[in-house]
PDB file of N, CA and C in Angstrom:
ATOM      1  N   MET A   3      53.190 113.091  71.743  1.00  0.00           N
ATOM      2  CA  MET A   3      54.137 114.225  71.729  1.00  0.00           C
ATOM      3  C   MET A   3      55.230 113.898  72.784  1.00  0.00           C
ATOM      4  N   ALA A   4      54.889 113.313  73.835  1.00  0.00           N
ATOM      5  CA  ALA A   4      55.901 113.058  74.922  1.00  0.00           C
ATOM      6  C   ALA A   4      56.896 112.045  74.426  1.00  0.00           C
ATOM      7  N   SER A   5      56.476 111.095  73.555  1.00  0.00           N
ATOM      8  CA  SER A   5      57.401 110.070  73.107  1.00  0.00           C
ATOM      9  C   SER A   5      58.411 110.737  72.113  1.00  0.00           C
ATOM     10  N   SER A   6      58.077 111.723  71.457  1.00  0.00           N
ATOM     11  CA  SER A   6      59.001 112.361  70.482  1.00  0.00           C
ATOM     12  C   SER A   6      60.059 113.119  71.325  1.00  0.00           C
ATOM     13  N   VAL A   7      59.668 113.722  72.475  1.00  0.00           N
ATOM     14  CA  VAL A   7      60.653 114.350  73.360  1.00  0.00           C
ATOM     15  C   VAL A   7      61.570 113.316  73.893  1.00  0.00           C
ATOM     16  N   GLU A   8      61.034 112.145  74.352  1.00  0.00           N
ATOM     17  CA  GLU A   8      61.792 111.127  74.947  1.00  0.00           C
ATOM     18  C   GLU A   8      62.791 110.532  73.910  1.00  0.00           C
ATOM     19  N   ASP A   9      62.315 110.395  72.567  1.00  0.00           N
ATOM     20  CA  ASP A   9      63.102 109.929  71.557  1.00  0.00           C
ATOM     21  C   ASP A   9      64.252 110.818  71.255  1.00  0.00           C
ATOM     22  N   THR A  10      64.017 112.162  71.293  1.00  0.00           N
ATOM     23  CA  THR A  10      65.102 113.182  71.000  1.00  0.00           C
ATOM     24  C   THR A  10      66.045 113.121  72.275  1.00  0.00           C
ATOM     25  N   SER A  11      65.562 113.004  73.478  1.00  0.00           N
ATOM     26  CA  SER A  11      66.433 112.971  74.600  1.00  0.00           C
ATOM     27  C   SER A  11      67.272 111.708  74.534  1.00  0.00           C
ATOM     28  N   ALA A  12      66.687 110.573  74.231  1.00  0.00           N
ATOM     29  CA  ALA A  12      67.473 109.322  74.152  1.00  0.00           C
ATOM     30  C   ALA A  12      68.538 109.430  73.085  1.00  0.00           C
ATOM     31  N   ALA A  13      68.211 110.031  71.947  1.00  0.00           N
ATOM     32  CA  ALA A  13      69.200 110.212  70.886  1.00  0.00           C
ATOM     33  C   ALA A  13      70.286 111.082  71.328  1.00  0.00           C
ATOM     34  N   ALA A  14      69.923 112.171  72.029  1.00  0.00           N
ATOM     35  CA  ALA A  14      70.967 113.125  72.534  1.00  0.00           C
ATOM     36  C   ALA A  14      71.994 112.390  73.512  1.00  0.00           C
ATOM     37  N   ASP A  15      71.383 111.558  74.327  1.00  0.00           N
ATOM     38  CA  ASP A  15      72.185 110.826  75.258  1.00  0.00           C
ATOM     39  C   ASP A  15      73.158 109.905  74.453  1.00  0.00           C
ATOM     40  N   MET A  16      72.660 109.208  73.513  1.00  0.00           N
ATOM     41  CA  MET A  16      73.551 108.343  72.559  1.00  0.00           C
ATOM     42  C   MET A  16      74.558 109.186  71.891  1.00  0.00           C
ATOM     43  N   ALA A  17      74.323 110.348  71.468  1.00  0.00           N
ATOM     44  CA  ALA A  17      75.236 111.130  70.736  1.00  0.00           C
ATOM     45  C   ALA A  17      76.338 111.585  71.647  1.00  0.00           C
ATOM     46  N   THR A  18      75.968 111.912  72.890  1.00  0.00           N
ATOM     47  CA  THR A  18      76.893 112.411  73.914  1.00  0.00           C
ATOM     48  C   THR A  18      77.900 111.195  74.170  1.00  0.00           C
ATOM     49  N   ALA A  19      77.390 109.999  74.180  1.00  0.00           N
ATOM     50  CA  ALA A  19      78.223 108.811  74.517  1.00  0.00           C
ATOM     51  C   ALA A  19      79.180 108.517  73.415  1.00  0.00           C
ATOM     52  N   ASN A  20      78.833 108.931  72.124  1.00  0.00           N
ATOM     53  CA  ASN A  20      79.654 108.598  70.948  1.00  0.00           C
ATOM     54  C   ASN A  20      80.385 109.840  70.417  1.00  0.00           C
ATOM     55  N   MET A  21      80.626 110.860  71.126  1.00  0.00           N
ATOM     56  CA  MET A  21      81.185 112.061  70.704  1.00  0.00           C
ATOM     57  C   MET A  21      82.661 111.802  70.182  1.00  0.00           C
ATOM     58  N   ASP A  22      83.282 110.716  70.648  1.00  0.00           N
ATOM     59  CA  ASP A  22      84.655 110.442  70.230  1.00  0.00           C
ATOM     60  C   ASP A  22      84.764 110.082  68.746  1.00  0.00           C
ATOM     61  N   ASN A  23      83.696 109.502  68.172  1.00  0.00           N
ATOM     62  CA  ASN A  23      83.675 109.073  66.827  1.00  0.00           C
ATOM     63  C   ASN A  23      82.911 110.059  65.954  1.00  0.00           C
ATOM     64  N   PRO A  24      83.679 110.834  65.045  1.00  0.00           N
ATOM     65  CA  PRO A  24      82.963 111.820  64.206  1.00  0.00           C
ATOM     66  C   PRO A  24      81.992 111.241  63.269  1.00  0.00           C
ATOM     67  N   GLU A  25      82.253 110.027  62.859  1.00  0.00           N
ATOM     68  CA  GLU A  25      81.287 109.411  61.879  1.00  0.00           C
ATOM     69  C   GLU A  25      79.949 109.063  62.587  1.00  0.00           C
ATOM     70  N   ASP A  26      79.945 108.623  63.829  1.00  0.00           N
ATOM     71  CA  ASP A  26      78.774 108.460  64.552  1.00  0.00           C
ATOM     72  C   ASP A  26      78.029 109.660  64.770  1.00  0.00           C
ATOM     73  N   LEU A  27      78.751 110.766  65.026  1.00  0.00           N
ATOM     74  CA  LEU A  27      78.159 112.068  65.269  1.00  0.00           C
ATOM     75  C   LEU A  27      77.479 112.524  63.967  1.00  0.00           C
ATOM     76  N   ASP A  28      78.164 112.354  62.843  1.00  0.00           N
ATOM     77  CA  ASP A  28      77.573 112.690  61.551  1.00  0.00           C
ATOM     78  C   ASP A  28      76.329 112.001  61.247  1.00  0.00           C
ATOM     79  N   VAL A  29      76.315 110.636  61.579  1.00  0.00           N
ATOM     80  CA  VAL A  29      75.100 109.920  61.344  1.00  0.00           C
ATOM     81  C   VAL A  29      73.961 110.412  62.266  1.00  0.00           C
ATOM     82  N   PHE A  30      74.294 110.658  63.488  1.00  0.00           N
ATOM     83  CA  PHE A  30      73.351 111.208  64.444  1.00  0.00           C
ATOM     84  C   PHE A  30      72.675 112.503  63.970  1.00  0.00           C
ATOM     85  N   VAL A  31      73.512 113.373  63.499  1.00  0.00           N
ATOM     86  CA  VAL A  31      73.010 114.706  63.036  1.00  0.00           C
ATOM     87  C   VAL A  31      72.151 114.551  61.812  1.00  0.00           C
ATOM     88  N   LYS A  32      72.540 113.743  60.921  1.00  0.00           N
ATOM     89  CA  LYS A  32      71.725 113.388  59.666  1.00  0.00           C
ATOM     90  C   LYS A  32      70.341 112.818  60.095  1.00  0.00           C
ATOM     91  N   GLU A  33      70.354 111.852  61.098  1.00  0.00           N
ATOM     92  CA  GLU A  33      69.146 111.281  61.478  1.00  0.00           C
ATOM     93  C   GLU A  33      68.250 112.309  62.245  1.00  0.00           C
ATOM     94  N   LEU A  34      68.973 113.198  62.959  1.00  0.00           N
ATOM     95  CA  LEU A  34      68.132 114.157  63.730  1.00  0.00           C
ATOM     96  C   LEU A  34      67.498 115.188  62.686  1.00  0.00           C
ATOM     97  N   MET A  35      68.293 115.619  61.683  1.00  0.00           N
ATOM     98  CA  MET A  35      67.773 116.473  60.604  1.00  0.00           C
ATOM     99  C   MET A  35      66.608 115.886  59.832  1.00  0.00           C
ATOM    100  N   ASP A  36      66.744 114.613  59.605  1.00  0.00           N
ATOM    101  CA  ASP A  36      65.710 113.908  58.898  1.00  0.00           C
ATOM    102  C   ASP A  36      64.391 113.792  59.763  1.00  0.00           C
ATOM    103  N   ASN A  37      64.615 113.524  61.020  1.00  0.00           N
ATOM    104  CA  ASN A  37      63.455 113.492  62.023  1.00  0.00           C
ATOM    105  C   ASN A  37      62.796 114.801  62.070  1.00  0.00           C
ATOM    106  N   MET A  38      63.576 115.894  62.176  1.00  0.00           N
ATOM    107  CA  MET A  38      63.043 117.208  62.256  1.00  0.00           C
ATOM    108  C   MET A  38      62.230 117.576  60.929  1.00  0.00           C
ATOM    109  N   GLN A  39      62.798 117.228  59.810  1.00  0.00           N
ATOM    110  CA  GLN A  39      62.121 117.501  58.514  1.00  0.00           C
ATOM    111  C   GLN A  39      60.798 116.672  58.410  1.00  0.00           C
ATOM    112  N   THR A  40      60.790 115.532  58.899  1.00  0.00           N
ATOM    113  CA  THR A  40      59.633 114.729  58.924  1.00  0.00           C
ATOM    114  C   THR A  40      58.434 115.376  59.806  1.00  0.00           C
ATOM    115  N   ARG A  41      58.888 115.773  60.965  1.00  0.00           N
ATOM    116  CA  ARG A  41      57.989 116.514  61.864  1.00  0.00           C
ATOM    117  C   ARG A  41      57.432 117.792  61.203  1.00  0.00           C
ATOM    118  N   PHE A  42      58.418 118.503  60.643  1.00  0.00           N
ATOM    119  CA  PHE A  42      57.985 119.784  60.025  1.00  0.00           C
ATOM    120  C   PHE A  42      57.008 119.477  58.884  1.00  0.00           C
ATOM    121  N   ASN A  43      57.197 118.554  58.128  1.00  0.00           N
ATOM    122  CA  ASN A  43      56.299 118.220  56.937  1.00  0.00           C
ATOM    123  C   ASN A  43      54.935 117.782  57.490  1.00  0.00           C
ATOM    124  N   ARG A  44      54.921 116.976  58.541  1.00  0.00           N
ATOM    125  CA  ARG A  44      53.698 116.621  59.198  1.00  0.00           C
ATOM    126  C   ARG A  44      52.848 117.759  59.699  1.00  0.00           C
ATOM    127  N   LEU A  45      53.576 118.655  60.342  1.00  0.00           N
ATOM    128  CA  LEU A  45      52.883 119.851  60.890  1.00  0.00           C
ATOM    129  C   LEU A  45      52.387 120.722  59.841  1.00  0.00           C
ATOM    130  N   SER A  46      53.218 120.937  58.782  1.00  0.00           N
ATOM    131  CA  SER A  46      52.790 121.761  57.634  1.00  0.00           C
ATOM    132  C   SER A  46      51.497 121.144  57.029  1.00  0.00           C
ATOM    133  N   ASP A  47      51.492 119.816  56.750  1.00  0.00           N
ATOM    134  CA  ASP A  47      50.311 119.192  56.253  1.00  0.00           C
ATOM    135  C   ASP A  47      49.090 119.434  57.068  1.00  0.00           C
ATOM    136  N   THR A  48      49.288 119.288  58.432  1.00  0.00           N
ATOM    137  CA  THR A  48      48.197 119.518  59.298  1.00  0.00           C
ATOM    138  C   THR A  48      47.629 120.942  59.287  1.00  0.00           C
ATOM    139  N   ILE A  49      48.538 121.926  59.198  1.00  0.00           N
ATOM    140  CA  ILE A  49      48.174 123.296  59.115  1.00  0.00           C
ATOM    141  C   ILE A  49      47.422 123.602  57.833  1.00  0.00           C
ATOM    142  N   VAL A  50      47.989 123.128  56.734  1.00  0.00           N
ATOM    143  CA  VAL A  50      47.340 123.293  55.461  1.00  0.00           C
ATOM    144  C   VAL A  50      45.920 122.701  55.393  1.00  0.00           C
ATOM    145  N   GLY A  51      45.848 121.525  55.979  1.00  0.00           N
ATOM    146  CA  GLY A  51      44.527 120.864  55.989  1.00  0.00           C
ATOM    147  C   GLY A  51      43.486 121.584  56.818  1.00  0.00           C
ATOM    148  N   ARG A  52      43.924 122.165  57.963  1.00  0.00           N
ATOM    149  CA  ARG A  52      43.007 122.953  58.770  1.00  0.00           C
ATOM    150  C   ARG A  52      42.614 124.252  58.084  1.00  0.00           C
ATOM    151  N   ILE A  53      43.586 124.825  57.366  1.00  0.00           N
ATOM    152  CA  ILE A  53      43.196 126.013  56.651  1.00  0.00           C
ATOM    153  C   ILE A  53      42.167 125.755  55.526  1.00  0.00           C
ATOM    154  N   ASP A  54      42.367 124.679  54.791  1.00  0.00           N
ATOM    155  CA  ASP A  54      41.468 124.239  53.837  1.00  0.00           C
ATOM    156  C   ASP A  54      40.085 123.977  54.376  1.00  0.00           C
ATOM    157  N   ASP A  55      40.000 123.282  55.479  1.00  0.00           N
ATOM    158  CA  ASP A  55      38.737 123.045  56.223  1.00  0.00           C
ATOM    159  C   ASP A  55      38.084 124.365  56.634  1.00  0.00           C
ATOM    160  N   MET A  56      38.901 125.326  57.101  1.00  0.00           N
ATOM    161  CA  MET A  56      38.330 126.595  57.515  1.00  0.00           C
ATOM    162  C   MET A  56      37.807 127.377  56.347  1.00  0.00           C
ATOM    163  N   GLY A  57      38.520 127.309  55.167  1.00  0.00           N
ATOM    164  CA  GLY A  57      38.043 127.918  53.962  1.00  0.00           C
ATOM    165  C   GLY A  57      36.655 127.410  53.445  1.00  0.00           C
ATOM    166  N   THR A  58      36.603 126.037  53.580  1.00  0.00           N
ATOM    167  CA  THR A  58      35.299 125.388  53.283  1.00  0.00           C
ATOM    168  C   THR A  58      34.180 125.823  54.202  1.00  0.00           C
ATOM    169  N   LYS A  59      34.514 125.867  55.463  1.00  0.00           N
ATOM    170  CA  LYS A  59      33.441 126.286  56.436  1.00  0.00           C
ATOM    171  C   LYS A  59      32.967 127.723  56.134  1.00  0.00           C
ATOM    172  N   ILE A  60      33.933 128.570  55.825  1.00  0.00           N
ATOM    173  CA  ILE A  60      33.630 130.012  55.508  1.00  0.00           C
ATOM    174  C   ILE A  60      32.775 130.088  54.217  1.00  0.00           C
ATOM    175  N   ASP A  61      33.092 129.269  53.260  1.00  0.00           N
ATOM    176  CA  ASP A  61      32.237 129.250  52.005  1.00  0.00           C
ATOM    177  C   ASP A  61      30.910 128.828  52.352  1.00  0.00           C
ATOM    178  N   GLU A  62      30.700 127.759  53.122  1.00  0.00           N
ATOM    179  CA  GLU A  62      29.377 127.256  53.551  1.00  0.00           C
ATOM    180  C   GLU A  62      28.657 128.363  54.295  1.00  0.00           C
ATOM    181  N   LEU A  63      29.355 128.964  55.274  1.00  0.00           N
ATOM    182  CA  LEU A  63      28.667 130.003  55.997  1.00  0.00           C
ATOM    183  C   LEU A  63      28.235 131.244  55.197  1.00  0.00           C
ATOM    184  N   GLU A  64      29.025 131.610  54.192  1.00  0.00           N
ATOM    185  CA  GLU A  64      28.647 132.715  53.309  1.00  0.00           C
ATOM    186  C   GLU A  64      27.432 132.254  52.492  1.00  0.00           C
ATOM    187  N   LYS A  65      27.378 131.019  51.963  1.00  0.00           N
ATOM    188  CA  LYS A  65      26.269 130.525  51.243  1.00  0.00           C
ATOM    189  C   LYS A  65      24.993 130.587  52.154  1.00  0.00           C
ATOM    190  N   SER A  66      25.065 130.188  53.372  1.00  0.00           N
ATOM    191  CA  SER A  66      24.036 130.096  54.328  1.00  0.00           C
ATOM    192  C   SER A  66      23.386 131.603  54.571  1.00  0.00           C
ATOM    193  N   VAL A  67      24.339 132.491  54.758  1.00  0.00           N
ATOM    194  CA  VAL A  67      23.898 133.872  54.984  1.00  0.00           C
ATOM    195  C   VAL A  67      23.210 134.388  53.764  1.00  0.00           C
ATOM    196  N   ASN A  68      23.810 134.159  52.598  1.00  0.00           N
ATOM    197  CA  ASN A  68      23.164 134.624  51.334  1.00  0.00           C
ATOM    198  C   ASN A  68      21.712 133.940  51.193  1.00  0.00           C
ATOM    199  N   ASP A  69      21.640 132.715  51.468  1.00  0.00           N
ATOM    200  CA  ASP A  69      20.310 132.058  51.409  1.00  0.00           C
ATOM    201  C   ASP A  69      19.371 132.707  52.363  1.00  0.00           C
ATOM    202  N   LEU A  70      19.754 133.005  53.554  1.00  0.00           N
ATOM    203  CA  LEU A  70      18.897 133.654  54.472  1.00  0.00           C
ATOM    204  C   LEU A  70      18.480 135.044  54.029  1.00  0.00           C
ATOM    205  N   MET A  71      19.461 135.774  53.486  1.00  0.00           N
ATOM    206  CA  MET A  71      19.128 137.090  53.015  1.00  0.00           C
ATOM    207  C   MET A  71      18.214 136.953  51.818  1.00  0.00           C
ATOM    208  N   ASP A  72      18.290 136.006  50.928  1.00  0.00           N
ATOM    209  CA  ASP A  72      17.319 135.829  49.900  1.00  0.00           C
ATOM    210  C   ASP A  72      15.952 135.543  50.401  1.00  0.00           C
ATOM    211  N   GLN A  73      15.849 134.729  51.476  1.00  0.00           N
ATOM    212  CA  GLN A  73      14.544 134.304  52.013  1.00  0.00           C
ATOM    213  C   GLN A  73      13.886 135.545  52.691  1.00  0.00           C
ATOM    214  N   THR A  74      14.658 136.457  53.194  1.00  0.00           N
ATOM    215  CA  THR A  74      14.012 137.611  53.844  1.00  0.00           C
ATOM    216  C   THR A  74      13.941 138.780  52.972  1.00  0.00           C
ATOM    217  N   GLY A  75      14.430 138.694  51.710  1.00  0.00           N
ATOM    218  CA  GLY A  75      14.296 139.688  50.661  1.00  0.00           C
ATOM    219  C   GLY A  75      15.372 140.798  50.857  1.00  0.00           C
ATOM    220  N   ILE A  76      16.355 140.598  51.544  1.00  0.00           N
ATOM    221  CA  ILE A  76      17.405 141.532  51.695  1.00  0.00           C
ATOM    222  C   ILE A  76      18.372 141.376  50.461  1.00  0.00           C
ATOM    223  N   GLU A  77      18.723 142.506  49.824  1.00  0.00           N
ATOM    224  CA  GLU A  77      19.603 142.387  48.704  1.00  0.00           C
ATOM    225  C   GLU A  77      21.014 141.966  49.149  1.00  0.00           C
ATOM    226  N   SER A  78      21.538 140.870  48.624  1.00  0.00           N
ATOM    227  CA  SER A  78      22.906 140.479  49.039  1.00  0.00           C
ATOM    228  C   SER A  78      23.976 141.137  48.119  1.00  0.00           C
ATOM    229  N   THR A  79      24.967 141.630  48.783  1.00  0.00           N
ATOM    230  CA  THR A  79      26.131 142.324  48.025  1.00  0.00           C
ATOM    231  C   THR A  79      27.360 141.673  48.478  1.00  0.00           C
ATOM    232  N   THR A  80      28.274 141.687  47.649  1.00  0.00           N
ATOM    233  CA  THR A  80      29.718 141.187  47.959  1.00  0.00           C
ATOM    234  C   THR A  80      30.450 142.324  48.625  1.00  0.00           C
ATOM    235  N   PRO A  81      31.457 142.165  49.366  1.00  0.00           N
ATOM    236  CA  PRO A  81      32.117 143.231  49.952  1.00  0.00           C
ATOM    237  C   PRO A  81      32.719 144.187  48.850  1.00  0.00           C
ATOM    238  N   SER A  82      33.125 143.758  47.767  1.00  0.00           N
ATOM    239  CA  SER A  82      33.654 144.612  46.758  1.00  0.00           C
ATOM    240  C   SER A  82      32.574 145.550  46.224  1.00  0.00           C
ATOM    241  N   GLU A  83      31.349 145.043  46.067  1.00  0.00           N
ATOM    242  CA  GLU A  83      30.197 145.841  45.683  1.00  0.00           C
ATOM    243  C   GLU A  83      29.919 146.910  46.638  1.00  0.00           C
ATOM    244  N   SER A  84      30.030 146.565  47.911  1.00  0.00           N
ATOM    245  CA  SER A  84      29.713 147.497  49.043  1.00  0.00           C
ATOM    246  C   SER A  84      30.694 148.623  49.051  1.00  0.00           C
ATOM    247  N   VAL A  85      32.005 148.324  48.783  1.00  0.00           N
ATOM    248  CA  VAL A  85      33.054 149.337  48.736  1.00  0.00           C
ATOM    249  C   VAL A  85      32.804 150.256  47.524  1.00  0.00           C
ATOM    250  N   ALA A  86      32.395 149.704  46.404  1.00  0.00           N
ATOM    251  CA  ALA A  86      32.171 150.496  45.235  1.00  0.00           C
ATOM    252  C   ALA A  86      30.954 151.458  45.365  1.00  0.00           C
ATOM    253  N   LYS A  87      30.041 150.949  46.161  1.00  0.00           N
ATOM    254  CA  LYS A  87      28.872 151.846  46.507  1.00  0.00           C
ATOM    255  C   LYS A  87      29.105 152.793  47.633  1.00  0.00           C
ATOM    256  N   GLY A  88      30.186 152.702  48.276  1.00  0.00           N
ATOM    257  CA  GLY A  88      30.507 153.546  49.345  1.00  0.00           C
ATOM    258  C   GLY A  88      29.745 153.136  50.624  1.00  0.00           C
ATOM    259  N   ALA A  89      29.176 151.966  50.710  1.00  0.00           N
ATOM    260  CA  ALA A  89      28.345 151.410  51.866  1.00  0.00           C
ATOM    261  C   ALA A  89      29.208 151.070  53.051  1.00  0.00           C
ATOM    262  N   VAL A  90      30.497 150.715  52.755  1.00  0.00           N
ATOM    263  CA  VAL A  90      31.326 150.247  53.742  1.00  0.00           C
ATOM    264  C   VAL A  90      32.156 151.350  54.227  1.00  0.00           C
ATOM    265  N   LYS A  91      32.124 151.802  55.550  1.00  0.00           N
ATOM    266  CA  LYS A  91      32.922 152.810  56.125  1.00  0.00           C
ATOM    267  C   LYS A  91      33.958 152.168  57.046  1.00  0.00           C
ATOM    268  N   ARG A  92      35.143 152.727  57.087  1.00  0.00           N
ATOM    269  CA  ARG A  92      36.155 152.221  57.840  1.00  0.00           C
ATOM    270  C   ARG A  92      36.326 153.182  59.052  1.00  0.00           C
TER     271      ARG A  92
END
């Protein structure tokens, strides 16, 4: 993460040195935007992957709880069934 900050800082220094040439500034801005888009996509993929992992873990936890409830003889209900029966109070 520190290297990306250093890369951005070095690129900013380079852009400042080339402010006289609009074409160089245009190239710099395009590269900066591409770099930001790449980082955003990487971060988005990471977040989506973590959400998927969390969903899988929740599904496994729900299955384990239902298995334990079956072993102890407790009737398992889904949250929608509980609401329909009036068992869940807010």
